Amino acid sequence: MPIVLNASILIPWVLTPLIVTTVNYLSMASGLFPTPTGVTVPWTVPLFFSGMMATNSVMGGVLQLIDFAIVGVMWYPFLKVVDKANLALTVEENKQASDRTPLQGAQSKN
């Protein structure tokens, strides 16, 4: 099911970027973490290293790791609900498939 029709996934899809952006803004505005220098870092640079390159500080990479942890903590319960629903659906489909006989619907030619 697409994200827009699945409330279990839509909620973290909308809330997570808002929370991570707020955490980043507050941590940079308070001076705990450095602000980006304006250098354009290619999107293919790995997580920790792109933060270091964007801020010229190890703390930029640390902030990215904190953001990654926040995203994981926010998404995990919602994905667990989706996984549980999919598992129940799969178990039900397998049960129905095992209840059928292999020759169901076949006609005897005797």
PDB file of C-alpha atoms in Angstrom, residues 42-90:
ATOM      1  CA  PRO A  42      27.813  14.956  -2.791  1.00  0.00           C
ATOM      2  CA  TRP A  43      24.870  12.874  -1.621  1.00  0.00           C
ATOM      3  CA  THR A  44      26.891   9.683  -2.094  1.00  0.00           C
ATOM      4  CA  VAL A  45      29.268  10.508   0.772  1.00  0.00           C
ATOM      5  CA  PRO A  46      28.527   8.204   3.742  1.00  0.00           C
ATOM      6  CA  LEU A  47      26.626   9.379   6.790  1.00  0.00           C
ATOM      7  CA  PHE A  48      29.292  10.408   9.289  1.00  0.00           C
ATOM      8  CA  PHE A  49      31.782  11.723   6.734  1.00  0.00           C
ATOM      9  CA  SER A  50      29.327  14.021   4.948  1.00  0.00           C
ATOM     10  CA  GLY A  51      28.531  15.730   8.249  1.00  0.00           C
ATOM     11  CA  MET A  52      32.229  16.239   8.894  1.00  0.00           C
ATOM     12  CA  MET A  53      32.762  17.643   5.398  1.00  0.00           C
ATOM     13  CA  ALA A  54      29.748  19.976   5.580  1.00  0.00           C
ATOM     14  CA  THR A  55      30.761  21.522   8.909  1.00  0.00           C
ATOM     15  CA  ASN A  56      34.552  21.071   8.932  1.00  0.00           C
ATOM     16  CA  SER A  57      34.106  19.432  12.331  1.00  0.00           C
ATOM     17  CA  VAL A  58      33.724  15.945  13.741  1.00  0.00           C
ATOM     18  CA  MET A  59      30.691  17.247  15.612  1.00  0.00           C
ATOM     19  CA  GLY A  60      28.796  17.533  12.313  1.00  0.00           C
ATOM     20  CA  GLY A  61      29.224  13.805  11.847  1.00  0.00           C
ATOM     21  CA  VAL A  62      28.150  13.176  15.429  1.00  0.00           C
ATOM     22  CA  LEU A  63      24.985  15.199  14.821  1.00  0.00           C
ATOM     23  CA  GLN A  64      24.230  13.059  11.778  1.00  0.00           C
ATOM     24  CA  LEU A  65      24.586   9.913  13.875  1.00  0.00           C
ATOM     25  CA  ILE A  66      22.221  11.399  16.467  1.00  0.00           C
ATOM     26  CA  ASP A  67      19.744  12.212  13.679  1.00  0.00           C
ATOM     27  CA  PHE A  68      20.024   8.648  12.389  1.00  0.00           C
ATOM     28  CA  ALA A  69      19.248   7.299  15.860  1.00  0.00           C
ATOM     29  CA  ILE A  70      16.226   9.611  16.193  1.00  0.00           C
ATOM     30  CA  VAL A  71      14.889   8.446  12.833  1.00  0.00           C
ATOM     31  CA  GLY A  72      15.358   4.798  13.798  1.00  0.00           C
ATOM     32  CA  VAL A  73      13.620   5.230  17.140  1.00  0.00           C
ATOM     33  CA  MET A  74      10.715   7.068  15.518  1.00  0.00           C
ATOM     34  CA  TRP A  75      10.202   4.631  12.625  1.00  0.00           C
ATOM     35  CA  TYR A  76      10.696   1.336  14.508  1.00  0.00           C
ATOM     36  CA  PRO A  77       7.314   1.065  16.283  1.00  0.00           C
ATOM     37  CA  PHE A  78       5.378   1.979  13.150  1.00  0.00           C
ATOM     38  CA  LEU A  79       7.265  -0.485  10.966  1.00  0.00           C
ATOM     39  CA  LYS A  80       6.793  -3.149  13.640  1.00  0.00           C
ATOM     40  CA  VAL A  81       2.998  -2.674  13.361  1.00  0.00           C
ATOM     41  CA  VAL A  82       3.162  -2.978   9.570  1.00  0.00           C
ATOM     42  CA  ASP A  83       5.395  -6.047   9.851  1.00  0.00           C
ATOM     43  CA  LYS A  84       3.022  -7.712  12.316  1.00  0.00           C
ATOM     44  CA  ALA A  85       0.055  -7.081   9.993  1.00  0.00           C
ATOM     45  CA  ASN A  86       1.952  -8.465   6.993  1.00  0.00           C
ATOM     46  CA  LEU A  87       3.031 -11.518   8.992  1.00  0.00           C
ATOM     47  CA  ALA A  88      -0.562 -12.240  10.020  1.00  0.00           C
ATOM     48  CA  LEU A  89      -1.675 -11.902   6.390  1.00  0.00           C
ATOM     49  CA  THR A  90       1.075 -14.248   5.203  1.00  0.00           C
TER      50      THR A  90
END
